[in-house]
Amino acid sequence: MKKVLIIGNFHQLGQKVYDKLSNQYEVNLLDGIDFEDVSVYADNLEGVNVIYTFLGPHDVDLQISAVIQALDRVNPPLEQFIMLSTAGIDNELTEEVTYPDVDNNREYLNQQRYAVKLVDEYEIPYTILRPVKIIDNLSGELDIIDEGISMQYGHVSADSVANTAAKVVEYGQFINQSIGLIER
């Protein structure tokens, strides 16, 4: 049985993915910890095959760096890494955006880009989720936008993001891809 570690619960995404996967995998959700403290991951990484990170919005680069350092120390049988980032990291948005709870867009996007770079350089199969503004309620049909394709800024429900994240493991979708998520 695959062992899944979910780190963080931004927009309740960690809990939503936990609920979707826990009936078929061994799943652990880490929340309410110091995500920049390498030592908090050691016991939780033992035997882990899949990592999800739902961190943010601030200091994601430092938090992912701590996860990577812990992975190097524990060396679990990791097969996949799924990371929540944001639309805009690839300059794909067609308009200027004000991100919720973010004072400095440039710094925020640089932190996100660096965190993605760390995951990419870890050289295991990964999926980067780049949602637009996450909201609580479904606002329409989900569009999945490939990396490098322009997209508008809008809304996507937390449920759509969680469903997409779960599909990565359940059905092997979106491997080694960075995908934009928006509902229309």
Short mmCIF file of N, CA and C in Angstrom, two decimals:
data_model
loop_
_atom_site.label_atom_id
_atom_site.label_comp_id
_atom_site.label_asym_id
_atom_site.label_seq_id
_atom_site.Cartn_x
_atom_site.Cartn_y
_atom_site.Cartn_z
N MET A 1 0.84 -1.18 0.00
CA MET A 1 0.00 0.00 0.00
C MET A 1 0.89 1.25 0.00
N LYS A 2 0.57 2.19 -0.90
CA LYS A 2 1.32 3.43 -0.95
C LYS A 2 1.12 4.23 0.33
N LYS A 3 2.20 4.89 0.73
CA LYS A 3 2.16 5.77 1.89
C LYS A 3 2.25 7.21 1.39
N VAL A 4 1.27 8.02 1.79
CA VAL A 4 1.15 9.39 1.32
C VAL A 4 1.32 10.34 2.50
N LEU A 5 2.14 11.36 2.32
CA LEU A 5 2.30 12.41 3.32
C LEU A 5 1.81 13.71 2.73
N ILE A 6 0.84 14.33 3.40
CA ILE A 6 0.31 15.62 2.99
C ILE A 6 0.84 16.65 3.98
N ILE A 7 1.50 17.67 3.44
CA ILE A 7 2.12 18.70 4.27
C ILE A 7 1.38 20.02 4.03
N GLY A 8 0.72 20.50 5.06
CA GLY A 8 -0.01 21.76 4.97
C GLY A 8 -1.46 21.56 4.62
N ASN A 9 -2.24 22.60 4.89
CA ASN A 9 -3.68 22.51 4.71
C ASN A 9 -4.24 23.82 4.17
N PHE A 10 -3.46 24.52 3.34
CA PHE A 10 -3.88 25.78 2.75
C PHE A 10 -5.23 25.61 2.07
N HIS A 11 -6.19 26.45 2.39
CA HIS A 11 -7.57 26.39 1.86
C HIS A 11 -8.23 25.04 2.14
N GLN A 12 -7.83 24.37 3.19
CA GLN A 12 -8.36 23.05 3.56
C GLN A 12 -8.08 21.99 2.50
N LEU A 13 -7.12 22.26 1.61
CA LEU A 13 -6.80 21.30 0.54
C LEU A 13 -6.19 20.02 1.09
N GLY A 14 -5.36 20.13 2.12
CA GLY A 14 -4.77 18.94 2.71
C GLY A 14 -5.83 18.00 3.23
N GLN A 15 -6.81 18.53 3.95
CA GLN A 15 -7.89 17.71 4.49
C GLN A 15 -8.75 17.12 3.38
N LYS A 16 -9.03 17.90 2.35
CA LYS A 16 -9.85 17.41 1.24
C LYS A 16 -9.16 16.24 0.51
N VAL A 17 -7.86 16.37 0.28
CA VAL A 17 -7.13 15.28 -0.39
C VAL A 17 -7.02 14.09 0.55
N TYR A 18 -6.80 14.34 1.83
CA TYR A 18 -6.77 13.26 2.83
C TYR A 18 -8.08 12.47 2.74
N ASP A 19 -9.20 13.17 2.74
CA ASP A 19 -10.51 12.50 2.69
C ASP A 19 -10.68 11.67 1.42
N LYS A 20 -10.13 12.14 0.31
CA LYS A 20 -10.27 11.42 -0.96
C LYS A 20 -9.36 10.19 -1.06
N LEU A 21 -8.19 10.24 -0.42
CA LEU A 21 -7.22 9.16 -0.59
C LEU A 21 -7.15 8.16 0.56
N SER A 22 -7.64 8.53 1.73
CA SER A 22 -7.40 7.70 2.92
C SER A 22 -8.10 6.34 2.90
N ASN A 23 -9.07 6.15 2.02
CA ASN A 23 -9.72 4.83 1.95
C ASN A 23 -8.92 3.84 1.11
N GLN A 24 -7.91 4.31 0.37
CA GLN A 24 -7.14 3.38 -0.47
C GLN A 24 -5.63 3.43 -0.25
N TYR A 25 -5.17 4.44 0.53
CA TYR A 25 -3.74 4.58 0.81
C TYR A 25 -3.55 4.87 2.30
N GLU A 26 -2.34 4.65 2.78
CA GLU A 26 -1.99 5.07 4.14
C GLU A 26 -1.62 6.55 4.05
N VAL A 27 -2.42 7.42 4.65
CA VAL A 27 -2.26 8.86 4.48
C VAL A 27 -2.05 9.53 5.84
N ASN A 28 -1.09 10.46 5.88
CA ASN A 28 -0.83 11.25 7.07
C ASN A 28 -0.86 12.72 6.67
N LEU A 29 -1.54 13.56 7.45
CA LEU A 29 -1.63 14.99 7.20
C LEU A 29 -0.88 15.74 8.28
N LEU A 30 0.13 16.52 7.88
CA LEU A 30 0.87 17.36 8.81
C LEU A 30 0.37 18.79 8.68
N ASP A 31 -0.14 19.33 9.77
CA ASP A 31 -0.61 20.71 9.79
C ASP A 31 -0.34 21.28 11.16
N GLY A 32 -0.28 22.59 11.25
CA GLY A 32 -0.07 23.23 12.55
C GLY A 32 1.33 23.04 13.10
N ILE A 33 2.30 22.88 12.21
CA ILE A 33 3.70 22.70 12.62
C ILE A 33 4.52 23.86 12.07
N ASP A 34 5.76 23.95 12.46
CA ASP A 34 6.68 24.91 11.86
C ASP A 34 7.20 24.26 10.57
N PHE A 35 6.64 24.67 9.45
CA PHE A 35 6.96 24.06 8.17
C PHE A 35 8.39 24.32 7.70
N GLU A 36 9.09 25.22 8.37
CA GLU A 36 10.48 25.50 8.01
C GLU A 36 11.47 24.72 8.86
N ASP A 37 10.98 23.92 9.80
CA ASP A 37 11.83 23.15 10.70
C ASP A 37 12.05 21.75 10.12
N VAL A 38 13.24 21.51 9.65
CA VAL A 38 13.58 20.23 9.01
C VAL A 38 13.29 19.05 9.93
N SER A 39 13.54 19.21 11.22
CA SER A 39 13.42 18.09 12.16
C SER A 39 12.00 17.58 12.32
N VAL A 40 10.97 18.39 12.03
CA VAL A 40 9.59 17.92 12.22
C VAL A 40 9.18 16.89 11.18
N TYR A 41 9.95 16.76 10.11
CA TYR A 41 9.58 15.84 9.04
C TYR A 41 10.16 14.44 9.20
N ALA A 42 11.22 14.30 9.94
CA ALA A 42 11.98 13.05 9.98
C ALA A 42 11.12 11.82 10.22
N ASP A 43 10.38 11.76 11.31
CA ASP A 43 9.58 10.58 11.62
C ASP A 43 8.45 10.36 10.62
N ASN A 44 7.95 11.44 10.06
CA ASN A 44 6.81 11.35 9.14
C ASN A 44 7.17 10.94 7.73
N LEU A 45 8.44 11.02 7.36
CA LEU A 45 8.87 10.68 6.01
C LEU A 45 9.23 9.21 5.83
N GLU A 46 9.38 8.50 6.91
CA GLU A 46 9.78 7.09 6.84
C GLU A 46 8.80 6.29 5.98
N GLY A 47 9.29 5.71 4.89
CA GLY A 47 8.48 4.86 4.02
C GLY A 47 7.53 5.59 3.10
N VAL A 48 7.60 6.91 3.02
CA VAL A 48 6.66 7.69 2.21
C VAL A 48 6.95 7.52 0.72
N ASN A 49 5.88 7.28 -0.05
CA ASN A 49 5.96 7.14 -1.50
C ASN A 49 5.54 8.40 -2.24
N VAL A 50 4.61 9.14 -1.64
CA VAL A 50 4.03 10.32 -2.29
C VAL A 50 3.97 11.47 -1.29
N ILE A 51 4.39 12.66 -1.75
CA ILE A 51 4.27 13.86 -0.93
C ILE A 51 3.39 14.86 -1.65
N TYR A 52 2.46 15.42 -0.91
CA TYR A 52 1.68 16.57 -1.35
C TYR A 52 2.08 17.74 -0.47
N THR A 53 2.26 18.92 -1.06
CA THR A 53 2.46 20.11 -0.24
C THR A 53 1.39 21.14 -0.59
N PHE A 54 0.65 21.55 0.43
CA PHE A 54 -0.36 22.59 0.32
C PHE A 54 0.04 23.70 1.28
N LEU A 55 1.10 24.40 0.93
CA LEU A 55 1.69 25.42 1.79
C LEU A 55 1.43 26.80 1.20
N GLY A 56 1.59 27.81 2.04
CA GLY A 56 1.50 29.15 1.51
C GLY A 56 0.56 30.03 2.30
N PRO A 57 0.44 31.25 1.84
CA PRO A 57 1.06 31.77 0.62
C PRO A 57 2.50 32.25 0.81
N HIS A 58 2.92 32.53 2.04
CA HIS A 58 4.24 33.12 2.26
C HIS A 58 5.30 32.08 2.60
N ASP A 59 6.53 32.37 2.19
CA ASP A 59 7.73 31.59 2.53
C ASP A 59 7.68 30.14 2.06
N VAL A 60 7.00 29.90 0.97
CA VAL A 60 6.93 28.55 0.42
C VAL A 60 8.33 28.06 0.04
N ASP A 61 9.19 28.95 -0.40
CA ASP A 61 10.54 28.56 -0.76
C ASP A 61 11.29 27.99 0.44
N LEU A 62 11.16 28.63 1.59
CA LEU A 62 11.82 28.14 2.80
C LEU A 62 11.20 26.82 3.28
N GLN A 63 9.89 26.71 3.16
CA GLN A 63 9.20 25.51 3.59
C GLN A 63 9.54 24.31 2.71
N ILE A 64 9.56 24.49 1.40
CA ILE A 64 9.92 23.40 0.49
C ILE A 64 11.39 23.04 0.67
N SER A 65 12.23 24.02 0.91
CA SER A 65 13.64 23.75 1.17
C SER A 65 13.80 22.84 2.39
N ALA A 66 13.02 23.08 3.43
CA ALA A 66 13.08 22.23 4.63
C ALA A 66 12.62 20.81 4.31
N VAL A 67 11.58 20.67 3.50
CA VAL A 67 11.09 19.34 3.10
C VAL A 67 12.19 18.61 2.32
N ILE A 68 12.82 19.30 1.37
CA ILE A 68 13.87 18.68 0.56
C ILE A 68 15.05 18.26 1.44
N GLN A 69 15.44 19.10 2.38
CA GLN A 69 16.54 18.74 3.30
C GLN A 69 16.17 17.49 4.10
N ALA A 70 14.94 17.43 4.56
CA ALA A 70 14.49 16.25 5.33
C ALA A 70 14.48 15.01 4.44
N LEU A 71 14.05 15.15 3.19
CA LEU A 71 14.07 14.01 2.26
C LEU A 71 15.49 13.49 2.07
N ASP A 72 16.44 14.40 1.96
CA ASP A 72 17.83 13.99 1.80
C ASP A 72 18.34 13.23 3.02
N ARG A 73 17.85 13.57 4.19
CA ARG A 73 18.29 12.89 5.42
C ARG A 73 17.64 11.53 5.59
N VAL A 74 16.35 11.44 5.28
CA VAL A 74 15.59 10.21 5.52
C VAL A 74 15.67 9.26 4.33
N ASN A 75 15.70 9.81 3.11
CA ASN A 75 15.76 9.03 1.89
C ASN A 75 14.65 7.98 1.79
N PRO A 76 13.38 8.43 1.84
CA PRO A 76 12.27 7.48 1.72
C PRO A 76 12.14 6.99 0.27
N PRO A 77 11.33 5.96 0.03
CA PRO A 77 11.14 5.44 -1.33
C PRO A 77 10.17 6.32 -2.13
N LEU A 78 10.49 7.60 -2.23
CA LEU A 78 9.61 8.59 -2.84
C LEU A 78 9.44 8.34 -4.34
N GLU A 79 8.17 8.34 -4.78
CA GLU A 79 7.83 8.12 -6.19
C GLU A 79 7.23 9.34 -6.85
N GLN A 80 6.59 10.21 -6.07
CA GLN A 80 5.90 11.37 -6.62
C GLN A 80 5.91 12.52 -5.64
N PHE A 81 5.89 13.74 -6.22
CA PHE A 81 5.82 14.96 -5.43
C PHE A 81 4.79 15.85 -6.10
N ILE A 82 3.73 16.20 -5.37
CA ILE A 82 2.68 17.07 -5.89
C ILE A 82 2.71 18.35 -5.06
N MET A 83 2.85 19.48 -5.74
CA MET A 83 3.01 20.76 -5.04
C MET A 83 1.98 21.77 -5.50
N LEU A 84 1.37 22.45 -4.54
CA LEU A 84 0.50 23.58 -4.83
C LEU A 84 1.37 24.81 -5.00
N SER A 85 1.21 25.51 -6.12
CA SER A 85 1.87 26.78 -6.34
C SER A 85 0.78 27.79 -6.67
N THR A 86 0.96 28.61 -7.68
CA THR A 86 -0.04 29.60 -8.05
C THR A 86 0.07 29.95 -9.52
N ALA A 87 -1.05 30.35 -10.09
CA ALA A 87 -1.02 30.87 -11.46
C ALA A 87 -0.21 32.16 -11.44
N GLY A 88 0.59 32.35 -12.47
CA GLY A 88 1.41 33.54 -12.58
C GLY A 88 2.89 33.28 -12.49
N ILE A 89 3.28 32.09 -12.01
CA ILE A 89 4.71 31.82 -11.86
C ILE A 89 5.41 31.66 -13.20
N ASP A 90 4.66 31.35 -14.24
CA ASP A 90 5.23 31.17 -15.57
C ASP A 90 4.92 32.36 -16.48
N ASN A 91 4.53 33.48 -15.88
CA ASN A 91 4.13 34.67 -16.66
C ASN A 91 3.02 34.34 -17.66
N GLU A 92 2.15 33.42 -17.28
CA GLU A 92 1.09 32.97 -18.18
C GLU A 92 -0.19 33.78 -18.07
N LEU A 93 -0.30 34.60 -17.03
CA LEU A 93 -1.53 35.36 -16.84
C LEU A 93 -1.60 36.53 -17.81
N THR A 94 -2.78 36.77 -18.35
CA THR A 94 -2.97 37.81 -19.35
C THR A 94 -3.26 39.17 -18.75
N GLU A 95 -3.27 39.28 -17.43
CA GLU A 95 -3.58 40.54 -16.77
C GLU A 95 -2.79 40.67 -15.48
N GLU A 96 -2.69 41.89 -14.98
CA GLU A 96 -2.04 42.16 -13.70
C GLU A 96 -2.93 41.62 -12.58
N VAL A 97 -2.32 41.00 -11.57
CA VAL A 97 -3.08 40.33 -10.52
C VAL A 97 -2.68 40.86 -9.15
N THR A 98 -3.66 40.96 -8.28
CA THR A 98 -3.41 41.19 -6.86
C THR A 98 -3.75 39.89 -6.16
N TYR A 99 -2.75 39.23 -5.57
CA TYR A 99 -2.95 37.95 -4.91
C TYR A 99 -3.49 38.19 -3.49
N PRO A 100 -4.44 37.37 -3.07
CA PRO A 100 -4.98 37.52 -1.70
C PRO A 100 -3.89 37.35 -0.64
N ASP A 101 -3.88 38.22 0.34
CA ASP A 101 -2.96 38.17 1.48
C ASP A 101 -1.49 38.31 1.08
N VAL A 102 -1.22 38.92 -0.07
CA VAL A 102 0.15 39.11 -0.54
C VAL A 102 0.39 40.61 -0.76
N ASP A 103 1.41 41.14 -0.10
CA ASP A 103 1.74 42.56 -0.23
C ASP A 103 2.69 42.85 -1.39
N ASN A 104 3.57 41.90 -1.70
CA ASN A 104 4.58 42.11 -2.72
C ASN A 104 4.51 40.97 -3.73
N ASN A 105 3.83 41.21 -4.85
CA ASN A 105 3.66 40.16 -5.87
C ASN A 105 4.97 39.61 -6.37
N ARG A 106 5.92 40.49 -6.62
CA ARG A 106 7.20 40.05 -7.19
C ARG A 106 7.91 39.07 -6.25
N GLU A 107 8.00 39.43 -4.97
CA GLU A 107 8.64 38.55 -3.99
C GLU A 107 7.88 37.23 -3.85
N TYR A 108 6.57 37.32 -3.79
CA TYR A 108 5.71 36.14 -3.68
C TYR A 108 5.95 35.18 -4.86
N LEU A 109 5.93 35.71 -6.08
CA LEU A 109 6.13 34.85 -7.25
C LEU A 109 7.54 34.29 -7.29
N ASN A 110 8.53 35.07 -6.86
CA ASN A 110 9.90 34.55 -6.81
C ASN A 110 10.02 33.40 -5.81
N GLN A 111 9.35 33.53 -4.67
CA GLN A 111 9.36 32.44 -3.68
C GLN A 111 8.72 31.18 -4.28
N GLN A 112 7.61 31.36 -4.97
CA GLN A 112 6.93 30.23 -5.59
C GLN A 112 7.81 29.58 -6.66
N ARG A 113 8.44 30.40 -7.48
CA ARG A 113 9.31 29.87 -8.55
C ARG A 113 10.48 29.08 -7.97
N TYR A 114 11.08 29.61 -6.94
CA TYR A 114 12.22 28.91 -6.33
C TYR A 114 11.78 27.57 -5.73
N ALA A 115 10.63 27.55 -5.08
CA ALA A 115 10.11 26.30 -4.50
C ALA A 115 9.87 25.27 -5.61
N VAL A 116 9.29 25.70 -6.71
CA VAL A 116 9.05 24.80 -7.85
C VAL A 116 10.38 24.29 -8.40
N LYS A 117 11.36 25.17 -8.48
CA LYS A 117 12.69 24.76 -8.97
C LYS A 117 13.29 23.68 -8.07
N LEU A 118 13.14 23.82 -6.76
CA LEU A 118 13.65 22.81 -5.82
C LEU A 118 12.99 21.45 -6.07
N VAL A 119 11.69 21.45 -6.28
CA VAL A 119 10.96 20.20 -6.53
C VAL A 119 11.40 19.60 -7.86
N ASP A 120 11.50 20.44 -8.89
CA ASP A 120 11.93 19.97 -10.21
C ASP A 120 13.33 19.36 -10.16
N GLU A 121 14.23 20.00 -9.44
CA GLU A 121 15.61 19.52 -9.37
C GLU A 121 15.77 18.29 -8.49
N TYR A 122 14.75 17.94 -7.74
CA TYR A 122 14.84 16.72 -6.92
C TYR A 122 14.80 15.46 -7.79
N GLU A 123 14.38 15.62 -9.02
CA GLU A 123 14.43 14.58 -10.04
C GLU A 123 13.62 13.33 -9.73
N ILE A 124 12.41 13.56 -9.26
CA ILE A 124 11.43 12.48 -9.17
C ILE A 124 10.18 12.98 -9.90
N PRO A 125 9.28 12.09 -10.30
CA PRO A 125 8.06 12.56 -10.96
C PRO A 125 7.31 13.56 -10.07
N TYR A 126 6.92 14.67 -10.68
CA TYR A 126 6.26 15.74 -9.93
C TYR A 126 5.05 16.24 -10.70
N THR A 127 4.20 16.95 -10.00
CA THR A 127 3.11 17.70 -10.60
C THR A 127 3.01 19.01 -9.84
N ILE A 128 2.98 20.11 -10.58
CA ILE A 128 2.82 21.42 -9.99
C ILE A 128 1.40 21.89 -10.33
N LEU A 129 0.64 22.22 -9.31
CA LEU A 129 -0.72 22.74 -9.48
C LEU A 129 -0.66 24.26 -9.39
N ARG A 130 -1.12 24.95 -10.43
CA ARG A 130 -1.08 26.42 -10.47
C ARG A 130 -2.50 26.97 -10.55
N PRO A 131 -3.22 26.95 -9.43
CA PRO A 131 -4.58 27.48 -9.47
C PRO A 131 -4.60 29.01 -9.48
N VAL A 132 -5.67 29.55 -10.02
CA VAL A 132 -5.95 30.97 -9.86
C VAL A 132 -6.50 31.15 -8.44
N LYS A 133 -7.22 32.20 -8.17
CA LYS A 133 -7.74 32.44 -6.82
C LYS A 133 -8.64 31.28 -6.38
N ILE A 134 -8.29 30.66 -5.26
CA ILE A 134 -9.06 29.52 -4.74
C ILE A 134 -10.22 30.06 -3.91
N ILE A 135 -11.42 29.55 -4.21
CA ILE A 135 -12.63 29.93 -3.47
C ILE A 135 -13.29 28.68 -2.91
N ASP A 136 -14.26 28.89 -2.04
CA ASP A 136 -14.92 27.76 -1.39
C ASP A 136 -15.93 27.04 -2.27
N ASN A 137 -16.64 27.76 -3.10
CA ASN A 137 -17.74 27.16 -3.87
C ASN A 137 -17.39 27.00 -5.33
N LEU A 138 -17.90 25.95 -5.93
CA LEU A 138 -17.72 25.69 -7.35
C LEU A 138 -18.25 26.87 -8.16
N SER A 139 -17.46 27.33 -9.12
CA SER A 139 -17.91 28.47 -9.90
C SER A 139 -18.10 28.14 -11.38
N GLY A 140 -17.89 26.91 -11.77
CA GLY A 140 -18.08 26.52 -13.17
C GLY A 140 -17.30 25.28 -13.51
N GLU A 141 -17.17 25.03 -14.80
CA GLU A 141 -16.46 23.85 -15.29
C GLU A 141 -14.95 24.09 -15.21
N LEU A 142 -14.21 23.09 -14.77
CA LEU A 142 -12.77 23.20 -14.61
C LEU A 142 -12.06 23.13 -15.96
N ASP A 143 -11.14 24.07 -16.15
CA ASP A 143 -10.22 24.03 -17.29
C ASP A 143 -8.83 23.78 -16.74
N ILE A 144 -8.11 22.89 -17.38
CA ILE A 144 -6.72 22.61 -17.02
C ILE A 144 -5.86 23.15 -18.14
N ILE A 145 -4.99 24.08 -17.77
CA ILE A 145 -4.19 24.82 -18.74
C ILE A 145 -2.74 24.33 -18.66
N ASP A 146 -2.21 23.86 -19.78
CA ASP A 146 -0.83 23.38 -19.83
C ASP A 146 0.15 24.53 -19.62
N GLU A 147 1.31 24.18 -19.12
CA GLU A 147 2.39 25.14 -18.93
C GLU A 147 2.72 25.81 -20.26
N GLY A 148 2.96 27.11 -20.21
CA GLY A 148 3.32 27.85 -21.41
C GLY A 148 2.13 28.42 -22.16
N ILE A 149 0.92 28.06 -21.78
CA ILE A 149 -0.29 28.56 -22.42
C ILE A 149 -0.83 29.72 -21.58
N SER A 150 -1.17 30.83 -22.24
CA SER A 150 -1.73 31.98 -21.52
C SER A 150 -3.07 31.62 -20.89
N MET A 151 -3.33 32.25 -19.76
CA MET A 151 -4.62 32.04 -19.10
C MET A 151 -5.04 33.33 -18.39
N GLN A 152 -6.34 33.49 -18.22
CA GLN A 152 -6.87 34.62 -17.48
C GLN A 152 -6.84 34.32 -16.00
N TYR A 153 -6.93 35.37 -15.21
CA TYR A 153 -7.04 35.19 -13.77
C TYR A 153 -8.52 35.15 -13.43
N GLY A 154 -8.90 34.22 -12.58
CA GLY A 154 -10.30 34.07 -12.18
C GLY A 154 -10.38 33.29 -10.89
N HIS A 155 -11.30 32.34 -10.85
CA HIS A 155 -11.53 31.55 -9.64
C HIS A 155 -11.48 30.07 -9.96
N VAL A 156 -11.18 29.31 -8.92
CA VAL A 156 -11.28 27.86 -8.97
C VAL A 156 -11.65 27.40 -7.56
N SER A 157 -12.51 26.42 -7.47
CA SER A 157 -12.94 25.95 -6.15
C SER A 157 -11.88 25.04 -5.52
N ALA A 158 -11.84 25.08 -4.21
CA ALA A 158 -10.92 24.19 -3.48
C ALA A 158 -11.23 22.73 -3.82
N ASP A 159 -12.49 22.39 -4.02
CA ASP A 159 -12.84 21.01 -4.37
C ASP A 159 -12.25 20.60 -5.72
N SER A 160 -12.27 21.50 -6.70
CA SER A 160 -11.68 21.18 -8.01
C SER A 160 -10.18 20.99 -7.90
N VAL A 161 -9.52 21.83 -7.10
CA VAL A 161 -8.07 21.68 -6.91
C VAL A 161 -7.78 20.35 -6.22
N ALA A 162 -8.54 20.02 -5.18
CA ALA A 162 -8.34 18.76 -4.45
C ALA A 162 -8.61 17.55 -5.34
N ASN A 163 -9.66 17.60 -6.13
CA ASN A 163 -9.98 16.49 -7.04
C ASN A 163 -8.85 16.27 -8.04
N THR A 164 -8.32 17.36 -8.58
CA THR A 164 -7.22 17.26 -9.53
C THR A 164 -5.98 16.69 -8.84
N ALA A 165 -5.69 17.17 -7.64
CA ALA A 165 -4.53 16.67 -6.89
C ALA A 165 -4.66 15.18 -6.62
N ALA A 166 -5.83 14.72 -6.26
CA ALA A 166 -6.04 13.30 -5.97
C ALA A 166 -5.86 12.46 -7.23
N LYS A 167 -6.29 12.97 -8.38
CA LYS A 167 -6.17 12.22 -9.64
C LYS A 167 -4.72 11.95 -10.00
N VAL A 168 -3.82 12.81 -9.57
CA VAL A 168 -2.40 12.60 -9.88
C VAL A 168 -1.96 11.23 -9.37
N VAL A 169 -2.36 10.89 -8.16
CA VAL A 169 -1.97 9.61 -7.57
C VAL A 169 -2.91 8.49 -7.99
N GLU A 170 -4.20 8.75 -7.94
CA GLU A 170 -5.18 7.70 -8.26
C GLU A 170 -5.08 7.18 -9.68
N TYR A 171 -4.87 8.10 -10.65
CA TYR A 171 -4.92 7.72 -12.06
C TYR A 171 -3.62 8.01 -12.81
N GLY A 172 -2.60 8.47 -12.12
CA GLY A 172 -1.33 8.76 -12.77
C GLY A 172 -1.43 9.89 -13.77
N GLN A 173 -2.30 10.86 -13.53
CA GLN A 173 -2.46 11.99 -14.45
C GLN A 173 -1.48 13.12 -14.12
N PHE A 174 -1.15 13.89 -15.14
CA PHE A 174 -0.38 15.13 -15.02
C PHE A 174 1.04 14.94 -14.46
N ILE A 175 1.64 13.80 -14.76
CA ILE A 175 2.99 13.51 -14.27
C ILE A 175 4.00 14.38 -15.03
N ASN A 176 4.94 14.97 -14.27
CA ASN A 176 5.96 15.87 -14.79
C ASN A 176 5.36 17.04 -15.56
N GLN A 177 4.25 17.55 -15.03
CA GLN A 177 3.59 18.69 -15.64
C GLN A 177 3.33 19.77 -14.60
N SER A 178 3.26 21.00 -15.09
CA SER A 178 2.84 22.14 -14.30
C SER A 178 1.54 22.61 -14.96
N ILE A 179 0.43 22.51 -14.22
CA ILE A 179 -0.87 22.78 -14.83
C ILE A 179 -1.60 23.92 -14.13
N GLY A 180 -2.15 24.80 -14.94
CA GLY A 180 -2.99 25.88 -14.44
C GLY A 180 -4.40 25.35 -14.22
N LEU A 181 -5.07 25.86 -13.19
CA LEU A 181 -6.43 25.42 -12.87
C LEU A 181 -7.34 26.64 -12.74
N ILE A 182 -8.43 26.65 -13.53
CA ILE A 182 -9.40 27.74 -13.49
C ILE A 182 -10.77 27.18 -13.85
N GLU A 183 -11.80 27.72 -13.25
CA GLU A 183 -13.16 27.34 -13.62
C GLU A 183 -13.77 28.45 -14.44
N ARG A 184 -14.55 28.04 -15.42
CA ARG A 184 -15.21 29.04 -16.29
C ARG A 184 -16.71 28.91 -16.20
#
